PDB file of C-alpha atoms and ligand atoms in Angstrom:
ATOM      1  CA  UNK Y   1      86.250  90.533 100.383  1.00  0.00           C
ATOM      2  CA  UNK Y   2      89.697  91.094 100.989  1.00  0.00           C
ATOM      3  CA  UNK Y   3      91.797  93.280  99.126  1.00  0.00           C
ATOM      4  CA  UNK Y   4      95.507  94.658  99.863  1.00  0.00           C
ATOM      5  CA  UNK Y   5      97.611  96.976  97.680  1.00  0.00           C
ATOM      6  CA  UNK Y   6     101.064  98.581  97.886  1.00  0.00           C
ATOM      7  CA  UNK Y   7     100.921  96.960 101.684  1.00  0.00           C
ATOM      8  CA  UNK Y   8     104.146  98.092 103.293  1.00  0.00           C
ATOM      9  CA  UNK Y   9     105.104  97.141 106.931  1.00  0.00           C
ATOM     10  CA  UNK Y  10     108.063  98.724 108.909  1.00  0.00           C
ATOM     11  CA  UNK Y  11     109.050  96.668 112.301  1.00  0.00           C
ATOM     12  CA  UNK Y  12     112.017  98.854 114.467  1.00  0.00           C
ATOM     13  CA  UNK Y  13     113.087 100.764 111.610  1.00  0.00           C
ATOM     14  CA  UNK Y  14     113.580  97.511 109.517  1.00  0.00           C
ATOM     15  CA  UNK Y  15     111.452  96.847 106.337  1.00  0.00           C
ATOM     16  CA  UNK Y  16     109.208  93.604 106.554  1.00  0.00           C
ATOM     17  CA  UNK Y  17     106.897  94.624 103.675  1.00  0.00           C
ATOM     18  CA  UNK Y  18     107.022  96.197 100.607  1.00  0.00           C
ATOM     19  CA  UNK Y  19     104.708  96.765  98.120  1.00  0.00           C
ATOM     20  CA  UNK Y  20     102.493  93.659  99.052  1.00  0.00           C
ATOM     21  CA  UNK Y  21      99.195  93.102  97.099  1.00  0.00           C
ATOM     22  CA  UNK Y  22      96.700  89.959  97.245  1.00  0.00           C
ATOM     23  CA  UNK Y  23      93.019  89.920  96.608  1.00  0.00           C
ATOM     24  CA  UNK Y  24      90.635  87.130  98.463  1.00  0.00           C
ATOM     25  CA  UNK Y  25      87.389  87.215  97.219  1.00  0.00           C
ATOM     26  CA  UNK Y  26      84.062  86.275  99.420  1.00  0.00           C
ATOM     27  CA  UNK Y  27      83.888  82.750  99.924  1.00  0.00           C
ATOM     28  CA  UNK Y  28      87.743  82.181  98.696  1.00  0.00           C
ATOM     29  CA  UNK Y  29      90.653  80.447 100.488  1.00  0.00           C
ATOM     30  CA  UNK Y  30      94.356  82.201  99.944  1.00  0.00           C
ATOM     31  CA  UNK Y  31      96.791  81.043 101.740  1.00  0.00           C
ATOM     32  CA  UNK Y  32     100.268  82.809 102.465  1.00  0.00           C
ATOM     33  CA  UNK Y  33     103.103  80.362 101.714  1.00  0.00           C
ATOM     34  CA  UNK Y  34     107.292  81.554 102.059  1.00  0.00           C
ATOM     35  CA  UNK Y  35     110.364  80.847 103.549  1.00  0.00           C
ATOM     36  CA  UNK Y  36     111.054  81.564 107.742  1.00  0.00           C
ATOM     37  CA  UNK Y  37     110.790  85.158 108.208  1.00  0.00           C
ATOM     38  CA  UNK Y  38     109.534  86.023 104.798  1.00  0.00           C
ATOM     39  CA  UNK Y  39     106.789  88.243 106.737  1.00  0.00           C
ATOM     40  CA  UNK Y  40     103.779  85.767 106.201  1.00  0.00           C
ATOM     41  CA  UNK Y  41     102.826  86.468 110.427  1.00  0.00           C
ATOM     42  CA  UNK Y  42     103.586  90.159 109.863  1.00  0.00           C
ATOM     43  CA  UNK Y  43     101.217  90.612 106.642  1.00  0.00           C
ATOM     44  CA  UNK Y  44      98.507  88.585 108.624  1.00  0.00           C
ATOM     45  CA  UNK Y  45      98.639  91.022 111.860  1.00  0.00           C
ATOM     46  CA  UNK Y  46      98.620  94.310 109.226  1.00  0.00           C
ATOM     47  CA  UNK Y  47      95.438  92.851 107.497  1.00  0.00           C
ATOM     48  CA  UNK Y  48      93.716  92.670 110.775  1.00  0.00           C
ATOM     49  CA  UNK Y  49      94.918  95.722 111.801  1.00  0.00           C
ATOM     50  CA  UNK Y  50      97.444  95.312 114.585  1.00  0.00           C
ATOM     51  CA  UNK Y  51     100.302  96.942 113.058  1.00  0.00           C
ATOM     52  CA  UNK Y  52     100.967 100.533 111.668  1.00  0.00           C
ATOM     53  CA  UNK Y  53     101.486 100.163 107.930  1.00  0.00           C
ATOM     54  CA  UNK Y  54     101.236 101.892 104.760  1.00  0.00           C
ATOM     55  CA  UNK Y  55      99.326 101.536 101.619  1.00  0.00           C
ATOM     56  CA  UNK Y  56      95.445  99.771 101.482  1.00  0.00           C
ATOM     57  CA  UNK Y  57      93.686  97.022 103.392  1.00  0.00           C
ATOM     58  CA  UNK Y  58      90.169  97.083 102.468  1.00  0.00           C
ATOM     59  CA  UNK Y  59      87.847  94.221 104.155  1.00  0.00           C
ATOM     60  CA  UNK Y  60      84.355  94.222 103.355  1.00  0.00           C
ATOM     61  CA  UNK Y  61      84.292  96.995 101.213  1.00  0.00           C
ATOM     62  CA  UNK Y  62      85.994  99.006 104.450  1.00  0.00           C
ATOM     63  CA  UNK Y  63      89.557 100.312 105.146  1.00  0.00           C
ATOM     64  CA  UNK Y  64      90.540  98.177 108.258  1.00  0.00           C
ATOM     65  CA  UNK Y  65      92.293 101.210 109.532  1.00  0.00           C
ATOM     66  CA  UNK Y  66      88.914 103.047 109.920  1.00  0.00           C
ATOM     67  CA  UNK Y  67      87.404 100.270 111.764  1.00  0.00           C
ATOM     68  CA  UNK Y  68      86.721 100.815 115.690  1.00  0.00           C
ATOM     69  CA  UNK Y  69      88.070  97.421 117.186  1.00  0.00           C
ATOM     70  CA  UNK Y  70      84.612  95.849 118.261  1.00  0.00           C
ATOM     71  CA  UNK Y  71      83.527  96.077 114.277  1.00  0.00           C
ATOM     72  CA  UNK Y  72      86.753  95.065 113.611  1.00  0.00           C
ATOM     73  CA  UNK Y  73      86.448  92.054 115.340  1.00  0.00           C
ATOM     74  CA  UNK Y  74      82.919  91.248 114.289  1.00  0.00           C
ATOM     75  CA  UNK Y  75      84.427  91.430 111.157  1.00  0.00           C
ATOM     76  CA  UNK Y  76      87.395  89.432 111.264  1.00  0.00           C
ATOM     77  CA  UNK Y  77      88.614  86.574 113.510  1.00  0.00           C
ATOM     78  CA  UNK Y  78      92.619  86.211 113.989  1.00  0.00           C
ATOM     79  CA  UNK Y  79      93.996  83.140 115.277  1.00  0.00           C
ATOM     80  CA  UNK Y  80      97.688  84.110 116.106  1.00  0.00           C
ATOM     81  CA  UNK Y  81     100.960  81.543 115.109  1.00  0.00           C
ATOM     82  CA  UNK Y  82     101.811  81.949 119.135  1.00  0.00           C
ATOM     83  CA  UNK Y  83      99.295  83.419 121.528  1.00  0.00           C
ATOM     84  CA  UNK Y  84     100.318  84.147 125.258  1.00  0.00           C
ATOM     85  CA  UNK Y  85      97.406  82.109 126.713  1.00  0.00           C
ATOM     86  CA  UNK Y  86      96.005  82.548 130.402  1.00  0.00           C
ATOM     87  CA  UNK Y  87      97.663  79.012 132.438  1.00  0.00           C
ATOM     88  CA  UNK Y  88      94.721  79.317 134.918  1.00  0.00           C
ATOM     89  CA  UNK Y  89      91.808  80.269 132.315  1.00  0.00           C
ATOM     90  CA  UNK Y  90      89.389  77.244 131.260  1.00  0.00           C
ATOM     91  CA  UNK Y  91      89.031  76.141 127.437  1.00  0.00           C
ATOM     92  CA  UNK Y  92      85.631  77.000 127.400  1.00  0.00           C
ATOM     93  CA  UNK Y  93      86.359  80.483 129.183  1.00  0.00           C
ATOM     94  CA  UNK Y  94      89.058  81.385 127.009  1.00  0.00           C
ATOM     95  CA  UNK Y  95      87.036  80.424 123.954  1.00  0.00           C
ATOM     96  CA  UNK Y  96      84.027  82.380 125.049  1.00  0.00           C
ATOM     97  CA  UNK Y  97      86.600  85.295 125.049  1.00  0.00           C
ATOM     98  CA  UNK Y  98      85.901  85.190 120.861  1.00  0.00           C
ATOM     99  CA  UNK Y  99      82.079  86.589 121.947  1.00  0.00           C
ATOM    100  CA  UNK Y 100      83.886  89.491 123.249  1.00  0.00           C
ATOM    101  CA  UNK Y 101      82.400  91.554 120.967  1.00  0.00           C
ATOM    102  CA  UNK Y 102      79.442  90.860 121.127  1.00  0.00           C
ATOM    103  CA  UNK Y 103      79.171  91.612 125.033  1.00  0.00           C
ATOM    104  CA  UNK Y 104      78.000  94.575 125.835  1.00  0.00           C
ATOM    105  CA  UNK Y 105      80.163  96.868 127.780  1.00  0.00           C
ATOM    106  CA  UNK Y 106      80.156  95.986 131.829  1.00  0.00           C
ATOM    107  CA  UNK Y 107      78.040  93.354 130.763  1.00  0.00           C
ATOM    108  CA  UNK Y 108      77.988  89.696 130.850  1.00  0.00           C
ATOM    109  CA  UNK Y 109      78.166  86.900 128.261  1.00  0.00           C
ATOM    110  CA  UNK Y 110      74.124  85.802 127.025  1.00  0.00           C
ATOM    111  CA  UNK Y 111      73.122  82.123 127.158  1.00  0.00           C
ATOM    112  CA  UNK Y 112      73.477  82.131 122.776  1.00  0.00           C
ATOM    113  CA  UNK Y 113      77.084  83.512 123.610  1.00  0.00           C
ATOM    114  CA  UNK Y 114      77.714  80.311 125.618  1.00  0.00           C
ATOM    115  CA  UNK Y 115      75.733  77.994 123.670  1.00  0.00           C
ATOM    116  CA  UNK Y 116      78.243  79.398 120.563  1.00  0.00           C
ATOM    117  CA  UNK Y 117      81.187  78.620 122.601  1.00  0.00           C
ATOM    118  CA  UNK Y 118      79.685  74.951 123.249  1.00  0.00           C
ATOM    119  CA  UNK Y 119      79.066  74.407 119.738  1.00  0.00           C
ATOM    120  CA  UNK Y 120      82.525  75.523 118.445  1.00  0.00           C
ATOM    121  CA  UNK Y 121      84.203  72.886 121.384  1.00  0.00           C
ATOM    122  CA  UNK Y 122      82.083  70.340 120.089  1.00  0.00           C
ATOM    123  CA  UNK Y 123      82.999  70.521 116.360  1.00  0.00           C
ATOM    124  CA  UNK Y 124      86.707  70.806 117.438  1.00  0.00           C
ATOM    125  CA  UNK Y 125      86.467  67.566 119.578  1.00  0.00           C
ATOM    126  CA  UNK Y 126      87.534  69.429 122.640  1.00  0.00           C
ATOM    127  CA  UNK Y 127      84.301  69.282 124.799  1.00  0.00           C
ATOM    128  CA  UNK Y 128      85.555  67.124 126.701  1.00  0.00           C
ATOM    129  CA  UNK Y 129      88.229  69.382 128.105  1.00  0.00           C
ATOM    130  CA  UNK Y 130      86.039  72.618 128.492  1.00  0.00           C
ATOM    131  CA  UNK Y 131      86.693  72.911 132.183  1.00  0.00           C
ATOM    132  CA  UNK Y 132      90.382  72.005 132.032  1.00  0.00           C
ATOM    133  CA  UNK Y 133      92.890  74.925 132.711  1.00  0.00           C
ATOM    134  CA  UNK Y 134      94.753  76.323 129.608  1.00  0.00           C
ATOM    135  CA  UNK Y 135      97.893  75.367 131.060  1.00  0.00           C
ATOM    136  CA  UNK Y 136      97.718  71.546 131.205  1.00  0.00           C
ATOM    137  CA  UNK Y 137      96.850  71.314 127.304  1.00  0.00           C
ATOM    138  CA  UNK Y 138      98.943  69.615 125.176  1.00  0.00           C
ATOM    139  CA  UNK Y 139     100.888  71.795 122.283  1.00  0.00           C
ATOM    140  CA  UNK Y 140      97.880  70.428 119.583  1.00  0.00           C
ATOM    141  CA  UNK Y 141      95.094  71.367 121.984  1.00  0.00           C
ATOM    142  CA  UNK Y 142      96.668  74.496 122.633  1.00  0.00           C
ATOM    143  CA  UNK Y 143      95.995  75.194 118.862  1.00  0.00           C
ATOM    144  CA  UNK Y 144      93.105  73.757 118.481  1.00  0.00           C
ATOM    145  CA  UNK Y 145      91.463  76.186 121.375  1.00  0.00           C
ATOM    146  CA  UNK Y 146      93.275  78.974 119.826  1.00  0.00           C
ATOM    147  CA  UNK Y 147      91.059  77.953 116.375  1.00  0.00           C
ATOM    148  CA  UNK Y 148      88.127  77.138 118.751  1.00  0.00           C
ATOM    149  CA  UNK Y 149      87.849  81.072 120.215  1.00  0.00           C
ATOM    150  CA  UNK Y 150      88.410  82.365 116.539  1.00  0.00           C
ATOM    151  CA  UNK Y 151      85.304  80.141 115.210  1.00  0.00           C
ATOM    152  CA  UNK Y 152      83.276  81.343 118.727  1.00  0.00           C
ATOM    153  CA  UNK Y 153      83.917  84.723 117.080  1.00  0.00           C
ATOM    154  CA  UNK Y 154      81.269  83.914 114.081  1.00  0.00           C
ATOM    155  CA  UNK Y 155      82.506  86.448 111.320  1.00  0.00           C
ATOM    156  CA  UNK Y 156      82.842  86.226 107.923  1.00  0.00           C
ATOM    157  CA  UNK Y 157      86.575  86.786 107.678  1.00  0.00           C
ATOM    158  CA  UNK Y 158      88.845  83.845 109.191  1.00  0.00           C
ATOM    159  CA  UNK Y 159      92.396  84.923 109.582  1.00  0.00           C
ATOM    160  CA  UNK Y 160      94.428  81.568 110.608  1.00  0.00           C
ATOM    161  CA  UNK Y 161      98.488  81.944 111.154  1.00  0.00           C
ATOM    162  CA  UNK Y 162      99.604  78.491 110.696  1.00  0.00           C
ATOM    163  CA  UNK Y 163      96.815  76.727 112.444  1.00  0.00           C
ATOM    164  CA  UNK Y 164      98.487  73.101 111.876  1.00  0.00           C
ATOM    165  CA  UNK Y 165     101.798  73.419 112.780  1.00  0.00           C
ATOM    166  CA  UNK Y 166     101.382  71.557 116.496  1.00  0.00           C
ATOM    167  CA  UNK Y 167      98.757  68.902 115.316  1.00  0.00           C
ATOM    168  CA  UNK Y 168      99.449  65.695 114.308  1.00  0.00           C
ATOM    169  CA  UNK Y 169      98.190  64.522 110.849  1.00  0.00           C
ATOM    170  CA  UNK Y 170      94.924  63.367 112.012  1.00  0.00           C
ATOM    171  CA  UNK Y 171      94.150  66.629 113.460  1.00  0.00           C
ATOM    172  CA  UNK Y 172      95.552  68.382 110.924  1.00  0.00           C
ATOM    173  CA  UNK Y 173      93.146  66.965 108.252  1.00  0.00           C
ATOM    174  CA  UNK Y 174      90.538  67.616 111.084  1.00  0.00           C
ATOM    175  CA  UNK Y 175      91.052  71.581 111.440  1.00  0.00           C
ATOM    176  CA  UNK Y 176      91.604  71.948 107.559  1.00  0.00           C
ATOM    177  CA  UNK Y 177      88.751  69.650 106.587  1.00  0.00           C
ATOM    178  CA  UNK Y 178      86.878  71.782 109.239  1.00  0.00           C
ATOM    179  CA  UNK Y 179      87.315  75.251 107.900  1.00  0.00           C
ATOM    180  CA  UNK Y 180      86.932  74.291 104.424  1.00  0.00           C
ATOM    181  CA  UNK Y 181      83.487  72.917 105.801  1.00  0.00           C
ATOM    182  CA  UNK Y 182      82.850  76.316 107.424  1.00  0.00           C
ATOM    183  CA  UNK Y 183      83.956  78.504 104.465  1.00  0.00           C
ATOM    184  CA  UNK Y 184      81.749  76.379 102.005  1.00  0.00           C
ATOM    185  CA  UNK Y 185      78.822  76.537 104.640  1.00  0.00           C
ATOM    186  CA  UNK Y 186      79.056  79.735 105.603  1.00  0.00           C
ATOM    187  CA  UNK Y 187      80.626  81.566 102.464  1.00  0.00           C
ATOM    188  CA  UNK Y 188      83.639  82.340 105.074  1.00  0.00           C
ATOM    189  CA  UNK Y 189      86.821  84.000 103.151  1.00  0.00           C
ATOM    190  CA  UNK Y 190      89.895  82.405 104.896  1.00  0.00           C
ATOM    191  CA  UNK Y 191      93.665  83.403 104.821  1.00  0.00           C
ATOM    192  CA  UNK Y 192      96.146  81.037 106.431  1.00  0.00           C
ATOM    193  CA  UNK Y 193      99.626  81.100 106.235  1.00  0.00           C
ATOM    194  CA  UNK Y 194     100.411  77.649 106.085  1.00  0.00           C
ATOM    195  CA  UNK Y 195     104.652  76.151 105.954  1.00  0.00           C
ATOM    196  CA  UNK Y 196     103.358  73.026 104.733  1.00  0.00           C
ATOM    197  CA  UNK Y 197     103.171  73.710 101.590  1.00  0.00           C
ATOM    198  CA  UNK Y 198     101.462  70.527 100.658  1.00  0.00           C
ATOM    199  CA  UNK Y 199      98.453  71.275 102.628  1.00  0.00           C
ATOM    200  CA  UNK Y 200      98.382  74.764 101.441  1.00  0.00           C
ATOM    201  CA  UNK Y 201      98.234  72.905  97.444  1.00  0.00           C
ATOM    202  CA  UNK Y 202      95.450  70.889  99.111  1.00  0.00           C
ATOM    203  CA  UNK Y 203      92.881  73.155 100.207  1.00  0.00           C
ATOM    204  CA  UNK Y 204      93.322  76.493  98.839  1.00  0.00           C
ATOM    205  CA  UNK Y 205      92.186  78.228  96.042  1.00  0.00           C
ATOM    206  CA  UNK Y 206      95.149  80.565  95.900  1.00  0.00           C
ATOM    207  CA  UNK Y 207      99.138  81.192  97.044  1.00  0.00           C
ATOM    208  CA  UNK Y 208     100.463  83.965  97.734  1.00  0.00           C
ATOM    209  CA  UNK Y 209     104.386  83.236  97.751  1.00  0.00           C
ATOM    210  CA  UNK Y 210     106.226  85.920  99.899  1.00  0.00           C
ATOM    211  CA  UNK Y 211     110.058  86.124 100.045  1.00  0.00           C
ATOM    212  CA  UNK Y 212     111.842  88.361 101.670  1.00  0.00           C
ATOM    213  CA  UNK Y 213     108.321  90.541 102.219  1.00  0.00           C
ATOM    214  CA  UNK Y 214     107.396  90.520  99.198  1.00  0.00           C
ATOM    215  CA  UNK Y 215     104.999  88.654  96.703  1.00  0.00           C
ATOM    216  CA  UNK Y 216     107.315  86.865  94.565  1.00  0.00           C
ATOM    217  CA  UNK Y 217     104.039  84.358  92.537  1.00  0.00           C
ATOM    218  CA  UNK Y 218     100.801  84.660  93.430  1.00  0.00           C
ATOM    219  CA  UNK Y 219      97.614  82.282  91.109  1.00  0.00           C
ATOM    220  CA  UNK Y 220      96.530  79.168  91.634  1.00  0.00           C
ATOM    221  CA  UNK Y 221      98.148  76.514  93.426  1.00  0.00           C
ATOM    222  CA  UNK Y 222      99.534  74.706  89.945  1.00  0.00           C
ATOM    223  CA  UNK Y 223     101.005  77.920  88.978  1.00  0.00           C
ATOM    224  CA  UNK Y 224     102.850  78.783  92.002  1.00  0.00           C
ATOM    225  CA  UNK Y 225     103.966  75.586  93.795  1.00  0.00           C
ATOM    226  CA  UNK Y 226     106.303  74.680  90.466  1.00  0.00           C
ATOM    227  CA  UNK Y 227     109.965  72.638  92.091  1.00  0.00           C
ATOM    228  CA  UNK Y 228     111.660  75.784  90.412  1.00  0.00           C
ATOM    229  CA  UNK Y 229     110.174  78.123  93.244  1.00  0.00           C
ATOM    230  CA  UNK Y 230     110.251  75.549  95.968  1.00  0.00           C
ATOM    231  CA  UNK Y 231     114.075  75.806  94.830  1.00  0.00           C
ATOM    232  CA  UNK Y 232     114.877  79.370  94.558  1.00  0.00           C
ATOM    233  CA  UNK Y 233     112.664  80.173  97.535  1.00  0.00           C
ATOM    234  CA  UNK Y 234     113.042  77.561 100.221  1.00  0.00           C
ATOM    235  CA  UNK Y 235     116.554  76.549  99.082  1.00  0.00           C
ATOM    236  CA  UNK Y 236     114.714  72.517  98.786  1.00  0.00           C
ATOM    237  CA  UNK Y 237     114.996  69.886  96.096  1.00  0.00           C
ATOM    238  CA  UNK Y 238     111.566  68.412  95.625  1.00  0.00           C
ATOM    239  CA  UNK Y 239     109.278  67.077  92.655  1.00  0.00           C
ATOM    240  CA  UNK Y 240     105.840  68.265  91.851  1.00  0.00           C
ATOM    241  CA  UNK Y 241     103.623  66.157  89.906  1.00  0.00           C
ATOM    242  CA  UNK Y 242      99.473  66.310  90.408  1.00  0.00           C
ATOM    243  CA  UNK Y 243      97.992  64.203  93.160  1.00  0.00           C
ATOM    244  CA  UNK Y 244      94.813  62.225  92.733  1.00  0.00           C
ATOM    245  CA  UNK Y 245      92.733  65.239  93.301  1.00  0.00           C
ATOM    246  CA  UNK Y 246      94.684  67.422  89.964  1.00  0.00           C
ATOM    247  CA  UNK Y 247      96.455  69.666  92.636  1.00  0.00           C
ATOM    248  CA  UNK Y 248     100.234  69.502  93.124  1.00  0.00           C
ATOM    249  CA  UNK Y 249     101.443  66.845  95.152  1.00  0.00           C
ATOM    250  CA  UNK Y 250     105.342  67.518  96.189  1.00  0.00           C
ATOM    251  CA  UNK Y 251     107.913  65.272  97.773  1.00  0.00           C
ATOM    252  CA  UNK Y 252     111.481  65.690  99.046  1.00  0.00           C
ATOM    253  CA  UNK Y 253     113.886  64.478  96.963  1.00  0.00           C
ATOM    254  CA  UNK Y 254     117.794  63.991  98.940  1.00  0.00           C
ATOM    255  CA  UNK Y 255     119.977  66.191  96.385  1.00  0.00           C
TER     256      UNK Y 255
HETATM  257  P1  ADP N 301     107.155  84.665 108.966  1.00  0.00           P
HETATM  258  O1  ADP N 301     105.839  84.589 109.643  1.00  0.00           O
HETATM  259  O2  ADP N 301     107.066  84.617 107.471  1.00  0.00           O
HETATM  260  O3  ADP N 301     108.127  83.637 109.458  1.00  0.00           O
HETATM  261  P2  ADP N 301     107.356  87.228 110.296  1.00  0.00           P
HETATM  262  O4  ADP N 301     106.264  88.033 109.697  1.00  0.00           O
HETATM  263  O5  ADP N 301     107.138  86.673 111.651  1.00  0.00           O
HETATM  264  O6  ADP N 301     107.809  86.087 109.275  1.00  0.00           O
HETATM  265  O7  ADP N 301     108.658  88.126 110.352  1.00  0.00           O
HETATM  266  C1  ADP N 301     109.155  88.796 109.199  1.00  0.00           C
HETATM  267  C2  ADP N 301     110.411  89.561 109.564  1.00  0.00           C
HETATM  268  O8  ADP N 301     110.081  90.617 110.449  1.00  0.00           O
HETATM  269  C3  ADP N 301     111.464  88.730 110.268  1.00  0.00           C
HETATM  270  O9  ADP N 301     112.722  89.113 109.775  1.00  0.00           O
HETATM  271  C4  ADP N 301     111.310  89.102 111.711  1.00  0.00           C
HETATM  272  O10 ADP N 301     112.525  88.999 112.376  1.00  0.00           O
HETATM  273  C5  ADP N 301     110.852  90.549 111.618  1.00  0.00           C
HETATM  274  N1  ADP N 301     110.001  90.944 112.756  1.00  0.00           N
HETATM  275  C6  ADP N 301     108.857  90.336 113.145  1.00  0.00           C
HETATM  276  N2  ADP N 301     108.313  90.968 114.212  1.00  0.00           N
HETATM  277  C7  ADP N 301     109.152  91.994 114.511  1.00  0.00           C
HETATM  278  C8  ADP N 301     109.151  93.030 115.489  1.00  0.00           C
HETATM  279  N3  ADP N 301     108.172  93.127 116.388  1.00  0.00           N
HETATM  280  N4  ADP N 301     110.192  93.911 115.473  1.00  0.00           N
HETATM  281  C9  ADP N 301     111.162  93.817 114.560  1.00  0.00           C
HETATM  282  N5  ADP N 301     111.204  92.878 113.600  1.00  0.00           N
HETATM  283  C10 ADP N 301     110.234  91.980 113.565  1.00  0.00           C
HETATM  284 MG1   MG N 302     105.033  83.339 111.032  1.00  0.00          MG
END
């Protein structure tokens, strides 16, 4: 579904990328796991085709780059790590902005496009603050409204930049538990980058390890989340053994 080679990103004259490749096939969860400032944010905004880059990103069976931004975005839905979000705008307004594409040009929003927008508040637990402004959300509903009007946007490509980071643990299980639900339901392929790299063992199928922008390990979650690359790459002392579930379970240990 998704498939990136020889991906390289230049940001003011500096190299982010170089010579990035992943695959995510339909129905598949990758996440994006590396250091601060490895380029996991910038390799998310190139795949949905923000950024200039150079090399391949093919979605669908379609060079991104060749998209018109309305297919694009029926396409793929991009939550970003730090949105600038409207103060005065209400939840459900701002989420309804994910129908976007859908809305004809001049033209308003149809009664499914708001009944979509309902839905997506309810399965996020955030009906009950549809009609509040943006600005007097908490950090955690912030993100959870930033997931809610990527959901509203119904396509089969979920881009998430680390949609957990504000939530506390209960929501965190919540929004994971919830796209995993979606993907399975909907044969959604998701790519999150995710700096908790316990959750990232948890729920996807495959890492992608970037360091210094580039893919340094990339397989399955046992292969790549070894306390040898948790060393070399986040400069952290921790042990790996399998949780309950088979999939590595890490902890800190004080050096
Ligand atoms: P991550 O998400 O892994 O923390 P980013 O993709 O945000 O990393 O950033 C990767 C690198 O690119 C960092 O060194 C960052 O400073 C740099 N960078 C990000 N955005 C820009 C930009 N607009 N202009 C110049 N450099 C940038
Ligand atoms: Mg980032």
């Amino acid at each position: 579904m998704i498939s990136v080679r020889s991906l390289d990103v230049a940001l003011a004259g500096r190299t982010v990328l170089s010579e990035v490749g992943l695959e995510a096939p339909a129905g598949s969860w990758l996440a994006v796991i590396g250091p601060n400032g490895a380029g996991k944010s910038t390799l998310l905004r190139a795949i949905v085709g923000l950024l200039p880059y150079g090399g391949d990103v093919i979605v669908d069976g379609q060079p991104v780059r060749s998209l018109r931004p309305r297919q694009r975005a029926r396409l793929v839905a991009y939550a970003p790590q730090s949105p600038v979000l409207p103060a005065d705008m209400t939840v459900f307004d701002y989420t309804l902005l994910g129908r976007a594409p859908y809305i004809p040009h001049l033209g308003r929003e149809s009664r499914h496009d708001r009944a979509v927008a309902g839905e997506v508040l309810e399965r996020l637990d955030l009906d009950d603050l549809a009609g509040r402004p943006m600005g007097q959300l908490s950090g955690g509903e912030r993100q959870r409204v930033v997931l809610a009007r990527a959901l509203a946007q119904r396509t089969r490509v979920l881009l998430l930049d680390e949609p957990t980071t504000a939530l506390d643990l209960g929501h965190q299980q919540q929004v994971m538990e919830l796209v995993d639900r979606l993907r399975l339901a909907d044969d959604l392929t998701v790519v999150t980058t995710l700096h908790d790299l316990s959750l990232a063992g948890q729920y996807a199928d495959s890492l992608v390890l970037l360091a210094g922008g580039r893919v340094v390990a990339a397989g399955p979650p046992g292969e790549v989340l070894t306390e040898e690359a948790v060393e070399a790459h986040f400069g952290a002392r921790v042990s790996v053994a399998p949780g309950p579930d088979g999939r590595p379970a890490m902890t800190l240990v004080r050096p």
